[in-house]
DNA sequence: AGCACGCCGACT
DNA sequence: GTCGGCGTGCTC
């Protein structure tokens, strides 16, 4: 006998949850869990698929994280439709899951980064107009002119543009199309990158480069999967070496893709050119500045594997690579890899895990590796290849310190006599000088001489920086801009607003006053906001059209100045004064990066560093040219204090409009902090800038041993705390800015 | 993140 | 009397 009673046919479903597949969908919202939807009958869905799902009154795009077969779907809303986008690869999803747990951010917020460029819309096309060969029944002056404009070759432009080019109305073009004289076809605006030519001859490598490459190959041959540090002094040719290593990877797997990360947008172009020269084809570029169409195209070409070499800023880590087999972190020590607003993450550290998840090689390149990376090499977690020789060099420059206590510059001047003399001699000899001062604008502070008022951005604690060339006062944190007023906004006194302290513009003024006949220029993000103007300035230096260049930290980022023989670091104390953990390390790195640019084959370079702390270990070590000694001292110090890379740190950041509410929340947060004997919770404390954009800020600093799961601790803490909607709470694992 | 719902000031 | 300000809370 057959029992039919439990067949769904005989259940009317009114009192039973209906059965269907259930899709767990991650939506790009700050929500910690996937949302569940019913998979409608007939829809085929799998993990990684992009879908549209109803959310309240609207439809949103999301990614299927998993499918539960024959699950009770009750009254779940159904998935609206599957989108025609390449599914998010398994490795990407595992990476996002891991990242969400590690940086203590909701999975939805992490996935949002990975959806930039994920669109089902077809890629944009451009119309191409060409003559069919047919002649119009009636010719007119306007028609002849339009046809003349098309005579040469097919033209990639819109009908309106063609009309404009021919100096007539769009109706004329329209008429010729209707008459069959002009045909319209469409071509994609963004084409896939050309395949790299892996067999073309590379540059001949110098012996030091050859040795480094051999070591990298040996490491690969023995199946080593650890990240590899390419540690080479400025000018040693690290780029050629990692390009050869990438070529190996691309050659041994025809589907392999490689990613080169650079610290900031301005450096992508330089590297794009190097890659294009080496492989005869332009790689794919990815950074936050590319437009929506290019972004969609890039997403597609990365997902379908047609982009084999990608050069990008940190967000390229979230692209849906189909077969990622190697990642390079160029200038791995660079602080720009750390994002500390919104989602806080360190792209270098994430890249190590991203590489592990897709079985890719990882190369870190730097002339001044971070202490974190050095420590990882010593622990045996990373391998290291050292390149010491500079290409055609006369060795490292001679470094001397100028004691500003003994040689103070005149009032409202910033160049000491010894530095002025050195510039003078260098200029007289026809050589180039670089003055480094990491401060944009004219003066970092504007103060009223009548009442002492300090100009600040509205609702913020940060000072307004005077930019005299543009006549503006600018807040470098919020971007707030105003004209410099004539009268003090506090006491109305006129012409009493006084610039305090130096910026590159003010230094430029001083240099021009002292060397009126020298050719000078400023190199900062204000004078070189885009790749084109960066190249222009670098080119002018190369052609020796500039005698004295005054630059911010932008000059320390990989640009080569072959004729430079003198570098002056105007204020080495600047970075040291901040009092943050990496101040000494960063000072040493910048000094090495900047001074490393001095000197050429026939003439050794000199570096003069102005400081009021000549005994500071970082500076003293630089002067002795004993970098190893400095690294040892700094590592010993970090170890003694349990600081990174010998301990772990996290920040719990709070911000809100009403100070009393914020104080109440942080008081409560302090009370509910989890207890763990090996963990130290410090705070709540006020950050350096206590108010920003009208938001008060407070924070806790947490320190734990290396083997402690600090992410889990912070997640538990966050979960135990009820935060009102008017207060924002954010976690920053491995913070860089906590002064 | 959006988008609704909800309570308090200046207007057709 | 309403229109609308943005604080609070929810979305499978």
Short mmCIF file of N, CA and C in Angstrom, two decimals, chain A residues 171-306:
data_model
loop_
_atom_site.label_atom_id
_atom_site.label_comp_id
_atom_site.label_asym_id
_atom_site.label_seq_id
_atom_site.Cartn_x
_atom_site.Cartn_y
_atom_site.Cartn_z
N UNK A 171 20.42 67.65 -38.35
CA UNK A 171 19.42 67.18 -39.30
C UNK A 171 20.04 66.74 -40.62
N UNK A 172 21.12 67.42 -41.03
CA UNK A 172 21.79 67.08 -42.29
C UNK A 172 22.36 65.67 -42.21
N UNK A 173 23.01 65.37 -41.07
CA UNK A 173 23.60 64.05 -40.88
C UNK A 173 22.49 63.00 -40.88
N UNK A 174 21.45 63.29 -40.11
CA UNK A 174 20.28 62.41 -40.02
C UNK A 174 19.76 62.08 -41.44
N UNK A 175 19.65 63.13 -42.25
CA UNK A 175 19.13 62.97 -43.60
C UNK A 175 20.01 62.05 -44.44
N UNK A 176 21.33 62.19 -44.30
CA UNK A 176 22.26 61.36 -45.07
C UNK A 176 22.20 59.90 -44.60
N UNK A 177 21.97 59.70 -43.30
CA UNK A 177 21.83 58.33 -42.79
C UNK A 177 20.56 57.71 -43.37
N UNK A 178 19.46 58.49 -43.34
CA UNK A 178 18.19 58.00 -43.89
C UNK A 178 18.31 57.69 -45.38
N UNK A 179 19.14 58.47 -46.05
CA UNK A 179 19.30 58.26 -47.49
C UNK A 179 20.28 57.13 -47.81
N UNK A 180 20.87 56.52 -46.76
CA UNK A 180 21.78 55.39 -46.98
C UNK A 180 23.16 55.81 -47.43
N UNK A 181 23.49 57.08 -47.28
CA UNK A 181 24.81 57.57 -47.70
C UNK A 181 25.83 57.33 -46.58
N UNK A 182 25.36 57.50 -45.34
CA UNK A 182 26.22 57.26 -44.18
C UNK A 182 25.67 56.07 -43.40
N UNK A 183 26.55 55.18 -43.02
CA UNK A 183 26.12 54.04 -42.21
C UNK A 183 26.64 54.22 -40.79
N UNK A 184 25.88 53.72 -39.84
CA UNK A 184 26.26 53.82 -38.43
C UNK A 184 26.54 52.41 -37.91
N UNK A 185 27.69 52.22 -37.31
CA UNK A 185 27.94 50.95 -36.61
C UNK A 185 28.42 51.29 -35.20
N UNK A 186 28.50 50.28 -34.35
CA UNK A 186 28.87 50.53 -32.96
C UNK A 186 30.11 49.75 -32.56
N UNK A 187 30.94 50.38 -31.77
CA UNK A 187 32.13 49.70 -31.26
C UNK A 187 32.23 49.94 -29.77
N UNK A 188 32.74 48.96 -29.03
CA UNK A 188 32.89 49.15 -27.59
C UNK A 188 33.89 50.27 -27.30
N UNK A 189 33.60 51.06 -26.28
CA UNK A 189 34.51 52.14 -25.89
C UNK A 189 35.73 51.56 -25.19
N UNK A 190 35.49 50.52 -24.38
CA UNK A 190 36.60 49.92 -23.63
C UNK A 190 36.88 48.54 -24.19
N UNK A 191 38.08 48.34 -24.65
CA UNK A 191 38.44 47.04 -25.21
C UNK A 191 39.32 46.30 -24.22
N UNK A 192 39.30 44.97 -24.27
CA UNK A 192 40.12 44.20 -23.34
C UNK A 192 41.59 44.53 -23.54
N UNK A 193 42.39 44.46 -22.48
CA UNK A 193 43.82 44.74 -22.65
C UNK A 193 44.43 43.71 -23.59
N UNK A 194 45.42 44.15 -24.35
CA UNK A 194 46.12 43.22 -25.23
C UNK A 194 46.91 42.22 -24.41
N UNK A 195 47.07 41.02 -24.96
CA UNK A 195 47.85 40.01 -24.24
C UNK A 195 49.30 40.44 -24.18
N UNK A 196 49.96 40.27 -23.03
CA UNK A 196 51.37 40.65 -22.94
C UNK A 196 52.23 39.73 -23.81
N UNK A 197 53.26 40.30 -24.40
CA UNK A 197 54.20 39.50 -25.20
C UNK A 197 55.27 38.95 -24.26
N UNK A 198 55.08 37.69 -23.86
CA UNK A 198 55.95 37.13 -22.84
C UNK A 198 57.27 36.64 -23.42
N UNK A 199 57.34 36.58 -24.76
CA UNK A 199 58.56 36.02 -25.35
C UNK A 199 59.52 37.10 -25.82
N UNK A 200 59.06 38.35 -25.78
CA UNK A 200 59.96 39.42 -26.23
C UNK A 200 61.12 39.55 -25.24
N UNK A 201 62.26 40.00 -25.76
CA UNK A 201 63.45 40.10 -24.91
C UNK A 201 63.29 41.21 -23.88
N UNK A 202 63.72 40.92 -22.69
CA UNK A 202 63.68 41.92 -21.64
C UNK A 202 64.94 42.76 -21.66
N UNK A 203 65.01 43.69 -20.76
CA UNK A 203 66.23 44.47 -20.61
C UNK A 203 67.30 43.54 -20.07
N UNK A 204 68.55 43.85 -20.39
CA UNK A 204 69.59 43.00 -19.80
C UNK A 204 69.75 43.41 -18.34
N UNK A 205 69.79 42.40 -17.50
CA UNK A 205 69.87 42.67 -16.07
C UNK A 205 71.33 42.81 -15.65
N UNK A 206 71.57 43.68 -14.69
CA UNK A 206 72.90 43.79 -14.13
C UNK A 206 73.13 42.62 -13.18
N UNK A 207 74.37 42.34 -12.82
CA UNK A 207 74.66 41.14 -12.01
C UNK A 207 73.83 41.07 -10.73
N UNK A 208 73.67 42.21 -10.04
CA UNK A 208 72.92 42.18 -8.77
C UNK A 208 71.47 41.80 -9.03
N UNK A 209 70.92 42.29 -10.16
CA UNK A 209 69.53 41.98 -10.50
C UNK A 209 69.39 40.51 -10.87
N UNK A 210 70.37 40.04 -11.65
CA UNK A 210 70.41 38.65 -12.09
C UNK A 210 70.39 37.73 -10.86
N UNK A 211 71.27 38.06 -9.89
CA UNK A 211 71.37 37.25 -8.67
C UNK A 211 70.04 37.21 -7.92
N UNK A 212 69.41 38.40 -7.82
CA UNK A 212 68.13 38.47 -7.11
C UNK A 212 67.09 37.61 -7.82
N UNK A 213 67.06 37.71 -9.15
CA UNK A 213 66.09 36.93 -9.91
C UNK A 213 66.35 35.43 -9.75
N UNK A 214 67.63 35.07 -9.77
CA UNK A 214 67.97 33.65 -9.57
C UNK A 214 67.47 33.16 -8.22
N UNK A 215 67.63 34.00 -7.19
CA UNK A 215 67.20 33.61 -5.85
C UNK A 215 65.68 33.45 -5.81
N UNK A 216 64.97 34.36 -6.51
CA UNK A 216 63.51 34.27 -6.55
C UNK A 216 63.09 32.99 -7.26
N UNK A 217 63.78 32.67 -8.36
CA UNK A 217 63.44 31.46 -9.11
C UNK A 217 63.73 30.20 -8.30
N UNK A 218 64.84 30.23 -7.57
CA UNK A 218 65.20 29.08 -6.75
C UNK A 218 64.12 28.85 -5.69
N UNK A 219 63.67 29.94 -5.10
CA UNK A 219 62.62 29.87 -4.08
C UNK A 219 61.35 29.27 -4.67
N UNK A 220 61.02 29.69 -5.90
CA UNK A 220 59.82 29.16 -6.56
C UNK A 220 60.00 27.68 -6.89
N UNK A 221 61.22 27.33 -7.35
CA UNK A 221 61.49 25.95 -7.75
C UNK A 221 61.34 24.99 -6.58
N UNK A 222 61.80 25.41 -5.40
CA UNK A 222 61.68 24.51 -4.25
C UNK A 222 60.28 24.56 -3.65
N UNK A 223 59.37 25.21 -4.37
CA UNK A 223 57.97 25.22 -3.94
C UNK A 223 57.67 26.13 -2.78
N UNK A 224 58.58 27.06 -2.50
CA UNK A 224 58.37 27.98 -1.38
C UNK A 224 57.13 28.84 -1.62
N UNK A 225 56.26 28.91 -0.62
CA UNK A 225 55.04 29.69 -0.81
C UNK A 225 55.02 30.92 0.08
N UNK A 226 56.10 31.14 0.86
CA UNK A 226 56.10 32.30 1.73
C UNK A 226 56.19 33.57 0.89
N UNK A 227 55.66 34.69 1.41
CA UNK A 227 55.88 35.97 0.76
C UNK A 227 57.38 36.25 0.67
N UNK A 228 57.77 37.00 -0.35
CA UNK A 228 59.18 37.24 -0.56
C UNK A 228 59.46 38.74 -0.61
N UNK A 229 60.36 39.19 0.22
CA UNK A 229 60.72 40.61 0.26
C UNK A 229 61.88 40.88 -0.69
N UNK A 230 61.68 41.80 -1.62
CA UNK A 230 62.77 42.24 -2.48
C UNK A 230 63.27 43.55 -1.88
N UNK A 231 64.38 43.45 -1.18
CA UNK A 231 64.90 44.56 -0.41
C UNK A 231 66.08 45.14 -1.17
N UNK A 232 65.86 46.28 -1.85
CA UNK A 232 66.93 46.84 -2.66
C UNK A 232 66.99 48.34 -2.53
N UNK A 233 68.19 48.88 -2.39
CA UNK A 233 68.34 50.32 -2.21
C UNK A 233 67.77 51.06 -3.41
N UNK A 234 67.46 52.35 -3.20
CA UNK A 234 66.91 53.18 -4.27
C UNK A 234 67.80 53.09 -5.50
N UNK A 235 67.18 52.82 -6.63
CA UNK A 235 67.95 52.76 -7.86
C UNK A 235 68.57 51.41 -8.14
N UNK A 236 68.29 50.39 -7.32
CA UNK A 236 68.94 49.09 -7.56
C UNK A 236 68.21 48.29 -8.63
N UNK A 237 67.05 48.76 -9.06
CA UNK A 237 66.36 48.08 -10.16
C UNK A 237 65.43 46.98 -9.72
N UNK A 238 64.71 47.22 -8.64
CA UNK A 238 63.76 46.20 -8.14
C UNK A 238 62.64 45.94 -9.15
N UNK A 239 62.21 47.02 -9.82
CA UNK A 239 61.07 46.88 -10.73
C UNK A 239 61.36 45.85 -11.82
N UNK A 240 62.53 45.96 -12.47
CA UNK A 240 62.87 44.99 -13.52
C UNK A 240 62.86 43.58 -12.96
N UNK A 241 63.34 43.44 -11.72
CA UNK A 241 63.42 42.10 -11.14
C UNK A 241 62.02 41.52 -10.92
N UNK A 242 61.12 42.33 -10.34
CA UNK A 242 59.80 41.71 -10.11
C UNK A 242 59.03 41.52 -11.41
N UNK A 243 59.31 42.37 -12.42
CA UNK A 243 58.64 42.15 -13.71
C UNK A 243 59.07 40.81 -14.32
N UNK A 244 60.37 40.47 -14.15
CA UNK A 244 60.83 39.16 -14.66
C UNK A 244 60.17 38.03 -13.88
N UNK A 245 60.04 38.21 -12.55
CA UNK A 245 59.41 37.18 -11.73
C UNK A 245 57.95 37.00 -12.16
N UNK A 246 57.29 38.10 -12.48
CA UNK A 246 55.89 38.02 -12.92
C UNK A 246 55.80 37.33 -14.28
N UNK A 247 56.78 37.61 -15.13
CA UNK A 247 56.80 36.97 -16.45
C UNK A 247 56.87 35.45 -16.28
N UNK A 248 57.70 34.98 -15.35
CA UNK A 248 57.78 33.55 -15.08
C UNK A 248 56.40 32.98 -14.75
N UNK A 249 55.69 33.70 -13.87
CA UNK A 249 54.37 33.24 -13.43
C UNK A 249 53.40 33.18 -14.61
N UNK A 250 53.44 34.23 -15.45
CA UNK A 250 52.51 34.30 -16.59
C UNK A 250 52.85 33.24 -17.63
N UNK A 251 54.15 32.93 -17.74
CA UNK A 251 54.59 31.96 -18.74
C UNK A 251 54.19 30.54 -18.38
N UNK A 252 54.24 30.20 -17.08
CA UNK A 252 54.04 28.79 -16.77
C UNK A 252 52.57 28.42 -16.60
N UNK A 253 51.68 29.42 -16.68
CA UNK A 253 50.25 29.10 -16.66
C UNK A 253 49.56 30.13 -17.55
N UNK A 254 49.02 29.66 -18.66
CA UNK A 254 48.50 30.63 -19.64
C UNK A 254 47.26 31.36 -19.16
N UNK A 255 46.65 30.88 -18.06
CA UNK A 255 45.50 31.59 -17.53
C UNK A 255 45.88 32.52 -16.37
N UNK A 256 47.14 32.42 -15.93
CA UNK A 256 47.55 33.17 -14.73
C UNK A 256 47.35 34.67 -14.90
N UNK A 257 46.91 35.31 -13.81
CA UNK A 257 46.81 36.77 -13.76
C UNK A 257 47.73 37.27 -12.65
N UNK A 258 48.26 38.48 -12.82
CA UNK A 258 49.11 39.05 -11.78
C UNK A 258 48.65 40.47 -11.45
N UNK A 259 48.86 40.85 -10.21
CA UNK A 259 48.43 42.17 -9.74
C UNK A 259 49.62 42.90 -9.14
N UNK A 260 49.83 44.14 -9.59
CA UNK A 260 50.87 44.97 -8.99
C UNK A 260 50.18 46.11 -8.24
N UNK A 261 50.36 46.14 -6.93
CA UNK A 261 49.75 47.21 -6.13
C UNK A 261 50.76 48.32 -5.93
N UNK A 262 50.29 49.57 -6.11
CA UNK A 262 51.12 50.74 -5.83
C UNK A 262 50.42 51.57 -4.76
N UNK A 263 51.19 52.36 -4.00
CA UNK A 263 50.58 53.06 -2.86
C UNK A 263 49.56 54.11 -3.25
N UNK A 264 49.72 54.77 -4.38
CA UNK A 264 48.73 55.79 -4.72
C UNK A 264 48.58 55.98 -6.21
N UNK A 265 47.46 56.61 -6.57
CA UNK A 265 47.09 56.76 -7.98
C UNK A 265 48.22 57.35 -8.81
N UNK A 266 48.89 58.38 -8.26
CA UNK A 266 49.90 59.10 -9.03
C UNK A 266 51.02 58.18 -9.51
N UNK A 267 51.22 57.05 -8.82
CA UNK A 267 52.31 56.15 -9.21
C UNK A 267 51.88 55.08 -10.21
N UNK A 268 50.56 54.95 -10.44
CA UNK A 268 50.13 53.89 -11.36
C UNK A 268 50.68 54.14 -12.76
N UNK A 269 50.66 55.40 -13.21
CA UNK A 269 51.08 55.68 -14.58
C UNK A 269 52.53 55.31 -14.84
N UNK A 270 53.40 55.64 -13.86
CA UNK A 270 54.81 55.32 -14.03
C UNK A 270 54.98 53.81 -14.21
N UNK A 271 54.25 53.04 -13.40
CA UNK A 271 54.39 51.60 -13.47
C UNK A 271 53.73 51.04 -14.73
N UNK A 272 52.60 51.63 -15.13
CA UNK A 272 51.95 51.21 -16.37
C UNK A 272 52.93 51.30 -17.53
N UNK A 273 53.69 52.41 -17.56
CA UNK A 273 54.65 52.59 -18.64
C UNK A 273 55.75 51.54 -18.59
N UNK A 274 56.24 51.24 -17.39
CA UNK A 274 57.29 50.22 -17.28
C UNK A 274 56.79 48.88 -17.77
N UNK A 275 55.57 48.51 -17.38
CA UNK A 275 55.02 47.22 -17.79
C UNK A 275 54.81 47.20 -19.30
N UNK A 276 54.31 48.32 -19.83
CA UNK A 276 54.06 48.38 -21.28
C UNK A 276 55.36 48.22 -22.05
N UNK A 277 56.42 48.89 -21.57
CA UNK A 277 57.72 48.75 -22.23
C UNK A 277 58.20 47.30 -22.21
N UNK A 278 58.01 46.66 -21.06
CA UNK A 278 58.55 45.31 -20.90
C UNK A 278 57.79 44.27 -21.72
N UNK A 279 56.44 44.39 -21.75
CA UNK A 279 55.65 43.34 -22.37
C UNK A 279 54.94 43.77 -23.65
N UNK A 280 55.21 44.99 -24.09
CA UNK A 280 54.66 45.43 -25.36
C UNK A 280 53.15 45.58 -25.38
N UNK A 281 52.51 45.58 -24.23
CA UNK A 281 51.06 45.76 -24.16
C UNK A 281 50.73 46.43 -22.85
N UNK A 282 49.78 47.35 -22.91
CA UNK A 282 49.41 48.08 -21.70
C UNK A 282 48.61 47.19 -20.77
N UNK A 283 48.96 47.16 -19.49
CA UNK A 283 48.17 46.38 -18.54
C UNK A 283 46.88 47.12 -18.19
N UNK A 284 46.06 46.49 -17.42
CA UNK A 284 44.82 47.12 -16.97
C UNK A 284 45.11 47.99 -15.76
N UNK A 285 44.57 49.22 -15.76
CA UNK A 285 44.75 50.10 -14.62
C UNK A 285 43.48 50.13 -13.77
N UNK A 286 43.66 50.13 -12.47
CA UNK A 286 42.51 50.20 -11.57
C UNK A 286 42.84 51.10 -10.39
N UNK A 287 42.01 52.14 -10.20
CA UNK A 287 42.13 52.95 -8.99
C UNK A 287 40.82 53.70 -8.81
N UNK A 288 40.70 54.42 -7.72
CA UNK A 288 39.42 55.04 -7.39
C UNK A 288 39.05 56.15 -8.38
N UNK A 289 40.02 56.59 -9.19
CA UNK A 289 39.73 57.71 -10.08
C UNK A 289 39.12 57.33 -11.42
N UNK A 290 39.05 56.03 -11.75
CA UNK A 290 38.53 55.70 -13.07
C UNK A 290 37.00 55.78 -13.09
N UNK A 291 36.47 56.14 -14.24
CA UNK A 291 35.04 56.39 -14.37
C UNK A 291 34.22 55.12 -14.34
N UNK A 292 32.89 55.27 -14.26
CA UNK A 292 32.02 54.10 -14.10
C UNK A 292 32.08 53.12 -15.28
N UNK A 293 32.19 53.64 -16.50
CA UNK A 293 32.26 52.75 -17.66
C UNK A 293 33.53 51.92 -17.65
N UNK A 294 34.66 52.60 -17.44
CA UNK A 294 35.95 51.91 -17.41
C UNK A 294 35.99 50.91 -16.26
N UNK A 295 35.34 51.27 -15.18
CA UNK A 295 35.32 50.40 -14.01
C UNK A 295 34.56 49.11 -14.32
N UNK A 296 33.41 49.24 -14.98
CA UNK A 296 32.64 48.05 -15.34
C UNK A 296 33.44 47.16 -16.28
N UNK A 297 34.09 47.81 -17.25
CA UNK A 297 34.88 47.05 -18.22
C UNK A 297 36.00 46.32 -17.49
N UNK A 298 36.68 47.03 -16.59
CA UNK A 298 37.80 46.42 -15.87
C UNK A 298 37.32 45.22 -15.06
N UNK A 299 36.21 45.40 -14.39
CA UNK A 299 35.64 44.31 -13.59
C UNK A 299 35.43 43.08 -14.46
N UNK A 300 34.87 43.32 -15.64
CA UNK A 300 34.59 42.21 -16.55
C UNK A 300 35.88 41.53 -17.04
N UNK A 301 36.85 42.34 -17.45
CA UNK A 301 38.08 41.77 -18.00
C UNK A 301 38.89 41.03 -16.93
N UNK A 302 38.77 41.48 -15.69
CA UNK A 302 39.46 40.77 -14.60
C UNK A 302 38.74 39.45 -14.32
N UNK A 303 37.40 39.52 -14.31
CA UNK A 303 36.61 38.33 -13.98
C UNK A 303 36.73 37.26 -15.06
N UNK A 304 36.78 37.68 -16.33
CA UNK A 304 36.83 36.65 -17.38
C UNK A 304 38.26 36.26 -17.73
N UNK A 305 39.24 36.84 -17.04
CA UNK A 305 40.62 36.41 -17.20
C UNK A 305 41.36 37.09 -18.34
N UNK A 306 40.67 37.99 -19.08
CA UNK A 306 41.35 38.61 -20.21
C UNK A 306 42.39 39.62 -19.76
#
